[in-house]
Short mmCIF file of C-alpha atoms in Angstrom, two decimals:
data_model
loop_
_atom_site.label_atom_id
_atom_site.label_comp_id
_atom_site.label_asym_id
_atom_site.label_seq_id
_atom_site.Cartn_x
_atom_site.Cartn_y
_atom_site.Cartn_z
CA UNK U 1 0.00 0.00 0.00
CA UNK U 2 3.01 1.97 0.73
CA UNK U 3 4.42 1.33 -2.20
CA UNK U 4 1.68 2.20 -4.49
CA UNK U 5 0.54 5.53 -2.69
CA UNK U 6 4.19 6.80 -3.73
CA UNK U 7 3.68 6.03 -7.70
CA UNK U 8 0.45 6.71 -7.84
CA UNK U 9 0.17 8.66 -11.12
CA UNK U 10 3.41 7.24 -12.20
CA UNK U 11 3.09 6.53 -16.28
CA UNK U 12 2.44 2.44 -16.50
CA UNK U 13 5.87 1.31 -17.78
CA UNK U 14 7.67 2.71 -14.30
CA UNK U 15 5.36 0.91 -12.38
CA UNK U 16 5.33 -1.86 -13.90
CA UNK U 17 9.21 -1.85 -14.24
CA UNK U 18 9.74 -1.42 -10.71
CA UNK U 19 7.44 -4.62 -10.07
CA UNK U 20 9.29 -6.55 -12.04
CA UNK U 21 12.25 -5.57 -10.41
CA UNK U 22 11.38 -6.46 -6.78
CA UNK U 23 9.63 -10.00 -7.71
CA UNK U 24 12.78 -11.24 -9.66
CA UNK U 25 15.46 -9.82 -6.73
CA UNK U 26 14.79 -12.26 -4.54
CA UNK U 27 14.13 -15.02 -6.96
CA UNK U 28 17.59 -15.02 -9.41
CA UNK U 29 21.36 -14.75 -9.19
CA UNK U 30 23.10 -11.17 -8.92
CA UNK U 31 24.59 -11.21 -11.93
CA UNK U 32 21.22 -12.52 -13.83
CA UNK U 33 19.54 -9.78 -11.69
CA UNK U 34 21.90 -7.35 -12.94
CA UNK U 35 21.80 -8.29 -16.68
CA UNK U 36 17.59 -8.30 -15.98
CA UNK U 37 17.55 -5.06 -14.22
CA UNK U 38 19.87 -3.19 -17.18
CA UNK U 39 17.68 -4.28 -20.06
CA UNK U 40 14.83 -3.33 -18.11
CA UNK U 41 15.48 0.24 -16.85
CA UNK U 42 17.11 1.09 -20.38
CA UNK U 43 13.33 0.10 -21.92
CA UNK U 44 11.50 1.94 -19.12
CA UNK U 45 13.71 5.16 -19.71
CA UNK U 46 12.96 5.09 -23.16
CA UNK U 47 9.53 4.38 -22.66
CA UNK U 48 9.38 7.56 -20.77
CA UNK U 49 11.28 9.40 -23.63
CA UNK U 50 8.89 7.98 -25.79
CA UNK U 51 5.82 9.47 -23.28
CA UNK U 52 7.43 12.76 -23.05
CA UNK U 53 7.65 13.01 -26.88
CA UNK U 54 4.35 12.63 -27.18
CA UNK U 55 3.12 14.89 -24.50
CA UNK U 56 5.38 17.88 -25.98
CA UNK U 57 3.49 18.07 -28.91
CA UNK U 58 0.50 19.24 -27.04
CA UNK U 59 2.89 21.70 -24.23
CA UNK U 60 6.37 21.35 -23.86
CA UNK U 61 6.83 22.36 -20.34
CA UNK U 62 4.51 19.45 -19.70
CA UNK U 63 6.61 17.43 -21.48
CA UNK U 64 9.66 18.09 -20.05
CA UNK U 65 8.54 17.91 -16.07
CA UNK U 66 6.77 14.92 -16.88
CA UNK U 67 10.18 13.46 -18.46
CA UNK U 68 12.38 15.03 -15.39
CA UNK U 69 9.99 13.92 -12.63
CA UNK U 70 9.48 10.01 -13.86
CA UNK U 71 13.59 9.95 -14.27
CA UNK U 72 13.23 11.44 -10.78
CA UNK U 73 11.41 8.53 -9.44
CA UNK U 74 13.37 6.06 -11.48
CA UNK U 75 16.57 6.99 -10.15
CA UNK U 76 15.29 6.78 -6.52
CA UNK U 77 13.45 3.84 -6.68
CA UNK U 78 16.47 1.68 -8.17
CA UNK U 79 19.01 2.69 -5.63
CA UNK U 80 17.70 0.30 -2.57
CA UNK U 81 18.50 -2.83 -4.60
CA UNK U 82 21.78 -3.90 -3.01
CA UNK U 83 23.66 -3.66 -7.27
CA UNK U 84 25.85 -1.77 -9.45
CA UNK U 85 23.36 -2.18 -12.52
CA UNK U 86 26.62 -2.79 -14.49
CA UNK U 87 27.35 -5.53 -17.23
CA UNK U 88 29.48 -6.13 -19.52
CA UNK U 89 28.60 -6.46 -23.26
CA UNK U 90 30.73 -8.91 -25.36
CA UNK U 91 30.26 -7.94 -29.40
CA UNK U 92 32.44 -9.58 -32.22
CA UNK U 93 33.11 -6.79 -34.69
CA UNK U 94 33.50 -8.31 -38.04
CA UNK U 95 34.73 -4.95 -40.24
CA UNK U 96 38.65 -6.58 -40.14
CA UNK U 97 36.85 -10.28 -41.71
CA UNK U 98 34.61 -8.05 -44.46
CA UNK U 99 37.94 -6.33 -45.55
CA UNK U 100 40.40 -9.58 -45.25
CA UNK U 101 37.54 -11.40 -47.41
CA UNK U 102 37.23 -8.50 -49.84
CA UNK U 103 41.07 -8.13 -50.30
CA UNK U 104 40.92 -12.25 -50.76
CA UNK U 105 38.25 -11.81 -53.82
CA UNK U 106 40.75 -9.25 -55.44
CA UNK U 107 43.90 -11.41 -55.33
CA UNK U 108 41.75 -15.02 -55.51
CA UNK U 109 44.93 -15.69 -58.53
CA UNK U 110 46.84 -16.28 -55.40
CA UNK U 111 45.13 -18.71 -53.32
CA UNK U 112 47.67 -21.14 -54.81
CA UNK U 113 50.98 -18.55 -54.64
CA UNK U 114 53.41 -19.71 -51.88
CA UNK U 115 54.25 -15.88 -51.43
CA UNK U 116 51.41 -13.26 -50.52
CA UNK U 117 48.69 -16.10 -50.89
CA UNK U 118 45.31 -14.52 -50.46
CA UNK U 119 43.97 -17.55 -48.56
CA UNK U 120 46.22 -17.52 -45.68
CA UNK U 121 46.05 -13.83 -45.66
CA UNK U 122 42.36 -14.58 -45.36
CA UNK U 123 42.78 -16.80 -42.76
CA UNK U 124 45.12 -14.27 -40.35
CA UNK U 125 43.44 -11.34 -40.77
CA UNK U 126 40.02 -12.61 -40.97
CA UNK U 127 39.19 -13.31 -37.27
CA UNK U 128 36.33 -11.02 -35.99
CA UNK U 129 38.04 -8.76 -32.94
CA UNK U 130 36.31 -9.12 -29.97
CA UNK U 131 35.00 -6.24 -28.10
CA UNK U 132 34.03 -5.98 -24.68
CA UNK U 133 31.34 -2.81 -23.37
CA UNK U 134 30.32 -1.90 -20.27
CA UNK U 135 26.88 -0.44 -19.62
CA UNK U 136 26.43 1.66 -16.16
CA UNK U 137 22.82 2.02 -16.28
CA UNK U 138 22.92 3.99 -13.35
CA UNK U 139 25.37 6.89 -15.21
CA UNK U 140 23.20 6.71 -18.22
CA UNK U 141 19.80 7.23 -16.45
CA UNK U 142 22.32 10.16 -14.83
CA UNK U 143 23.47 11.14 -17.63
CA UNK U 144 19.37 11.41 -19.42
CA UNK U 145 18.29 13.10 -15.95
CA UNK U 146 21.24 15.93 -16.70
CA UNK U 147 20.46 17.00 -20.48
CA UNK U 148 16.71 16.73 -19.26
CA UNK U 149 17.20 19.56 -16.42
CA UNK U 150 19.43 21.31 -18.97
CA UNK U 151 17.01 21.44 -22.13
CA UNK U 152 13.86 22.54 -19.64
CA UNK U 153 16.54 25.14 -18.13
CA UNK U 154 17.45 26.62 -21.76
CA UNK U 155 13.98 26.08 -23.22
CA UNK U 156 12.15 27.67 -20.57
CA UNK U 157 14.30 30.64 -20.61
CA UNK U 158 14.66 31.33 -24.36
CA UNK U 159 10.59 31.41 -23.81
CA UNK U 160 10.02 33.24 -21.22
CA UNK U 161 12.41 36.39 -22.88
CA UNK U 162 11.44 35.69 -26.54
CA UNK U 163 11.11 38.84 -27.76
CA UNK U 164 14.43 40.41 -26.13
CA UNK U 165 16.17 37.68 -27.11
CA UNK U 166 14.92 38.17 -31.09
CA UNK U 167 15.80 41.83 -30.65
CA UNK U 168 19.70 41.10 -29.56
CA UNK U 169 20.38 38.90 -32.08
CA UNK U 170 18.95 41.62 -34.37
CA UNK U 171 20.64 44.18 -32.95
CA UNK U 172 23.88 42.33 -33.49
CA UNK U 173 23.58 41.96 -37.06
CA UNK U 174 25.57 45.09 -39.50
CA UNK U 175 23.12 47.55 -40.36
CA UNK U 176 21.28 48.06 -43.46
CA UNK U 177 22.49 50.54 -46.17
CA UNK U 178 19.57 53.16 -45.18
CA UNK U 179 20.38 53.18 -41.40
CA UNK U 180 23.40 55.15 -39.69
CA UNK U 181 22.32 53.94 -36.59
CA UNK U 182 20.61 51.31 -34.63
CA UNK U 183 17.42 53.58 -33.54
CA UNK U 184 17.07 54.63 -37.80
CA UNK U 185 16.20 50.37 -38.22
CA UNK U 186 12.52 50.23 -38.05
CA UNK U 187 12.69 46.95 -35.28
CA UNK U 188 14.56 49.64 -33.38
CA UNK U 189 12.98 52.43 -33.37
CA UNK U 190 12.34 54.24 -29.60
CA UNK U 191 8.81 53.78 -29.35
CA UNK U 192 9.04 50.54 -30.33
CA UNK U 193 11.89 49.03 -28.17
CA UNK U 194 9.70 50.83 -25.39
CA UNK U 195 6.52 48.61 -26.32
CA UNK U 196 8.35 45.20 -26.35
CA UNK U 197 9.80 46.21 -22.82
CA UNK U 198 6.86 47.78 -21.45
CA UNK U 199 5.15 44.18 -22.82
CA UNK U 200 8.10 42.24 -21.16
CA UNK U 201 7.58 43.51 -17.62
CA UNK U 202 4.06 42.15 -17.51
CA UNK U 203 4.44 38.96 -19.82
CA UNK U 204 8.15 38.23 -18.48
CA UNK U 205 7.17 37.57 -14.38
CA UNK U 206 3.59 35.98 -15.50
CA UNK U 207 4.93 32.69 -17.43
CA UNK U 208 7.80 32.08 -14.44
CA UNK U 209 5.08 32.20 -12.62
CA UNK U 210 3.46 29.55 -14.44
CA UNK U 211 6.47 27.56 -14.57
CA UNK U 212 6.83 27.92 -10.86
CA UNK U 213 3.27 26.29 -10.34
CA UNK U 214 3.79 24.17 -12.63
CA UNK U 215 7.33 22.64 -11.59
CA UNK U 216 5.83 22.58 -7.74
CA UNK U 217 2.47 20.28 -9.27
CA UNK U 218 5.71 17.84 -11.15
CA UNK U 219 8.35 17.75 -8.77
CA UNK U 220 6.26 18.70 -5.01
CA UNK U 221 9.95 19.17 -3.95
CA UNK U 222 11.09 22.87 -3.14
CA UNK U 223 15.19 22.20 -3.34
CA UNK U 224 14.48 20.37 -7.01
CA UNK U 225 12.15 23.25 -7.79
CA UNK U 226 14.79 25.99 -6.59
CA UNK U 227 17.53 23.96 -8.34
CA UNK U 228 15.96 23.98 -11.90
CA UNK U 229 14.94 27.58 -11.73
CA UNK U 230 17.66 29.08 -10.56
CA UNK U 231 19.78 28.89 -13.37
CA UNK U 232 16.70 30.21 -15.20
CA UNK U 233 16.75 33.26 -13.41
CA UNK U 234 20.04 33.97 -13.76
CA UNK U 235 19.81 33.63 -17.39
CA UNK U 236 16.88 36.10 -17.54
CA UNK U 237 19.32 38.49 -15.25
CA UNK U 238 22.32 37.70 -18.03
CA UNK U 239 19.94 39.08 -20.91
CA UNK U 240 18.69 41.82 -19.20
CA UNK U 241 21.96 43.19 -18.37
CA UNK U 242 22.52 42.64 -21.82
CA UNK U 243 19.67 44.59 -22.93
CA UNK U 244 20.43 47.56 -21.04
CA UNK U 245 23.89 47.86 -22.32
CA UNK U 246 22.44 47.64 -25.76
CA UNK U 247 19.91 50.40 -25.56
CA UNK U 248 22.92 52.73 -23.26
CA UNK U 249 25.31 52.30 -26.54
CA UNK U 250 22.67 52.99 -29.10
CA UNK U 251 20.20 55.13 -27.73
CA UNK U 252 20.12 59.08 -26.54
CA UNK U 253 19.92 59.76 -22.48
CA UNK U 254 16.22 60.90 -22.61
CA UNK U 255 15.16 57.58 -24.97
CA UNK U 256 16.97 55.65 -22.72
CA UNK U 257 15.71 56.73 -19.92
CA UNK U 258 11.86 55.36 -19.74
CA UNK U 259 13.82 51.77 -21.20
CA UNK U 260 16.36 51.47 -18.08
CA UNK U 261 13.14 52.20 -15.76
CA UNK U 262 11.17 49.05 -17.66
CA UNK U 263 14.05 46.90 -16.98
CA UNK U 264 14.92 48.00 -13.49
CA UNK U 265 10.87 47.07 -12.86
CA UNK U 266 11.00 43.64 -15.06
CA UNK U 267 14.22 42.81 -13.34
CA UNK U 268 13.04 43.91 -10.01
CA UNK U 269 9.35 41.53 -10.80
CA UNK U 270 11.79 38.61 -11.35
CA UNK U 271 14.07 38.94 -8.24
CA UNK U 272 11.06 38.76 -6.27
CA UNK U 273 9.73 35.57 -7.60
CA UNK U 274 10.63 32.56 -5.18
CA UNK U 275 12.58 30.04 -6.23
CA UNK U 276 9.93 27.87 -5.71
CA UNK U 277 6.58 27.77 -5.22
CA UNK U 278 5.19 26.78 -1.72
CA UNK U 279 3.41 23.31 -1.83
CA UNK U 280 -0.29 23.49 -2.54
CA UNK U 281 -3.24 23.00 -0.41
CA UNK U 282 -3.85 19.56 -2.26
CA UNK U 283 -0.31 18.27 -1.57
CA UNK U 284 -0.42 19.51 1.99
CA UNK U 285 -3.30 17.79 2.46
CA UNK U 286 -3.08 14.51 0.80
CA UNK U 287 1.01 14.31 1.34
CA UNK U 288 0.73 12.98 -2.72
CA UNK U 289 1.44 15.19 -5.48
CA UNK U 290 -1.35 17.11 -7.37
CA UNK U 291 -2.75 15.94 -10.61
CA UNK U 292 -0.74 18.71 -13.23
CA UNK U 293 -2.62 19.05 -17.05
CA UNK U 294 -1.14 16.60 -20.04
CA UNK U 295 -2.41 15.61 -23.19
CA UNK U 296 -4.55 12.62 -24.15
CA UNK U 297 -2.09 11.40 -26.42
CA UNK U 298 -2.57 7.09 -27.13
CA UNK U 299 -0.92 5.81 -24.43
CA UNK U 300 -0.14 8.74 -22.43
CA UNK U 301 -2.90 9.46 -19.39
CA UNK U 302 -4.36 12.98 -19.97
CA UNK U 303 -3.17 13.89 -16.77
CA UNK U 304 0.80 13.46 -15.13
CA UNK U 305 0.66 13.48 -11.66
CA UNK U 306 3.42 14.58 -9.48
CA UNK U 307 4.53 13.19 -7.25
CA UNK U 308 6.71 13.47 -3.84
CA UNK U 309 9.18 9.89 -4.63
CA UNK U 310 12.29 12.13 -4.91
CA UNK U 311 11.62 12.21 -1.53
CA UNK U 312 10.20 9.87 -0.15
CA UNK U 313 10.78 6.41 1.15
CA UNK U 314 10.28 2.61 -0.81
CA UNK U 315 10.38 -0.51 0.85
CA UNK U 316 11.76 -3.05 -1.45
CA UNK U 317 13.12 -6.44 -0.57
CA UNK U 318 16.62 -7.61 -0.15
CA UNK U 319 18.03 -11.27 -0.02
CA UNK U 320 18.51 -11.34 3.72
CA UNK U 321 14.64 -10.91 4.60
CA UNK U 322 15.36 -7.11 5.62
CA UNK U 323 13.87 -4.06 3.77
CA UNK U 324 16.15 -0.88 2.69
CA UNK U 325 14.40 2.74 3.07
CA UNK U 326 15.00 4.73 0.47
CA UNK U 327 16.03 8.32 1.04
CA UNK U 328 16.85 10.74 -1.93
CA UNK U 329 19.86 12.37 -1.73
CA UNK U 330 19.93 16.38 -2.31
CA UNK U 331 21.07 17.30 -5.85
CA UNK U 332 24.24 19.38 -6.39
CA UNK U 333 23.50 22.97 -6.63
CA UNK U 334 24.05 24.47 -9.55
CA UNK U 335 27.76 25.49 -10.87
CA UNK U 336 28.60 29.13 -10.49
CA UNK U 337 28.52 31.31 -13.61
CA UNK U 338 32.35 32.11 -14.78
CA UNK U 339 31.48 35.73 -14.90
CA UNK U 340 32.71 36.39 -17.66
CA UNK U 341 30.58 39.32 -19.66
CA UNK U 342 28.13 38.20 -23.10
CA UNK U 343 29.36 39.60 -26.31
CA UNK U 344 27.71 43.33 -26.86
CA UNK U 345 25.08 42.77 -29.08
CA UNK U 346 24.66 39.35 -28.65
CA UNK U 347 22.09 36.74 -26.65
CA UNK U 348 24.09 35.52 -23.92
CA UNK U 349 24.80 31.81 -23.54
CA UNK U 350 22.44 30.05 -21.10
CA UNK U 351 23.86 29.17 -17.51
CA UNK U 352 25.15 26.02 -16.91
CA UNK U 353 23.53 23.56 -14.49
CA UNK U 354 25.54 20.54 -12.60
CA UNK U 355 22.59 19.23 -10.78
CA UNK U 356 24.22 15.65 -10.30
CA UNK U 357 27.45 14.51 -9.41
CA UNK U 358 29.58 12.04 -12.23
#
């Protein structure tokens, strides 16, 4: 009962993965275990790849919490059983026999020669090379967890400032025959620049609010939540400061005036936001995570719960009788920016984000 009140709203191939898992432990060798357990968290996480795919086309933020969240769980609910999820993959690679038997066709005058005979070269250099692999299925579901965090970090951002962004990038380009300056281009012009900012400082803190709400109704975890927007945050700071050294270099004192003001507010909106959102009367209440909107794509349920795994605890058998709790560690904050300054003119890169250790 436990169990299933922590994956409740899990998508089917996690639960039914983790199932698996826990009636073979006890039932096989480690090393079958091991080879089991690889093939079968390497399906699931593509499964959920697969899920998130489809979710995206409908909203990608869903997509990606749902993606980060379920590799959340995954990760967690692995780490009680008492193995290393490692094998090693033996492959015979056969690209030294396909050349040995294609240089024996050419000289097949010499199979009879007692010098350079092309069947005992044939015979030497014809013997497949064996290759050994080993697969950490631990690193890799790592390793998918990472770029996930990273592509919602740099997604969510480039979204959120759009329209400044388009504008740098613009900006940055040589300008046109008829223009002398930046203002004289008609995406440039005063008034203009002053409606996209004035339009910023409104739309700008609205969506990270969303995202906010929407990261605490995935993840129900306020260090994950702080964690992943963070670095979004300091990207929005990044392209603001940006901004404003744009519009200093290219505009007058008084046009530049009412522009600094908009981004002093916007960036003043945005340093007020939380880093996360506090939890909801629904996951205070039930201790489970709320039900957050997804598509009703085939085989993806219309709604992705999150829930509180990360977190939480899983009671999952071990060989000796005894149970292991299951604690989640804390993920590493994020790496510092290098401070060193954007490009003038340009979008500056997005900030990095180490959330888990190699």
């Amino acid at each position: 009962g436990r169990r299933r009140g922590i994956l409740a709203g899990c998508y089917k191939s996690l639960d039914n993965t983790l199932q698996c898992l826990i009636w073979v432990y006890r039932c096989v060798e480690q090393q079958t275990f091991e080879e089991l357990a690889q093939e079968a968290v390497t399906n699931c996480a593509l499964s959920l790849k697969d899920a998130s795919a489809a979710i995206s086309k409908r909203s990608r933020i869903d997509g990606d919490l749902f993606f980060i969240k379920h590799l959340l769980v995954l990760r967690e609910q692995i780490s009680p059983f008492n193995t290393q999820l490692t094998v090693k993959q033996i492959n015979l690679d056969f690209g030294s026999t396909a050349a040995a038997f294609g240089n024996f066709l050419a000289h097949s005058r010499n199979i009879f020669s007692r010098h350079n005979n092309a069947f005992v070269d044939l015979v030497a250099r014809g013997v497949p090379t064996i290759r050994e692999n080993e697969v950490d299925c631990k690193r890799d579901l790592e390793t998918q967890l990472k770029a996930a965090c990273e592509n919602f970090i740099v997604r969510t951002y480039e979204q959120a400032l759009a329209t400044i962004i388009a504008f740098l990038q613009r900006a940055s380009k040589p300008l046109s025959e008829n223009s002398t300056t930046l203002q004289d281009m008609d995406f440039a012009k005063p008034d203009k620049v002053q409606a996209l900012l004035a339009n910023a400082e409104t739309s700008v803190p609205e969506f990270l609010t969303m995202i906010r709400r929407r990261m605490a109704l995935y993840l129900a975890n306020q260090q994950t939540e702080a964690i992943l927007f963070n670095p979004i945050r300091a990207n929005v700071f990044a392209a603001l400061t940006q901004m404003g050294n744009c519009l200093e270099a290219n505009y007058s004192q008084d046009q530049v005036a009412p522009m600094l003001r908009s981004l002093s507010a916007l960036r003043t909106a945005v340093t007020n936001l939380p880093s996360a959102a506090p939890p909801s009367p629904t996951l205070a209440a039930n201790g489970d995570a709320a039900a957050a909107p997804g598509p009703a794509a085939e085989g993806v349920p219309a709604t992705a719960h999150a829930g509180q795994a990360e977190r939480q605890q899983l009671h999952a058998p071990q060989r000796d009788g005894g149970v292991v709790s299951l604690e989640a560690a804390p993920p590493t904050p994020p790496a510092p920016d290098n401070g060193v300054p954007p490009e003038p003119g340009a979008p500056p890169p997005p900030v990095p984000v180490d959330l888990f250790e190699e």
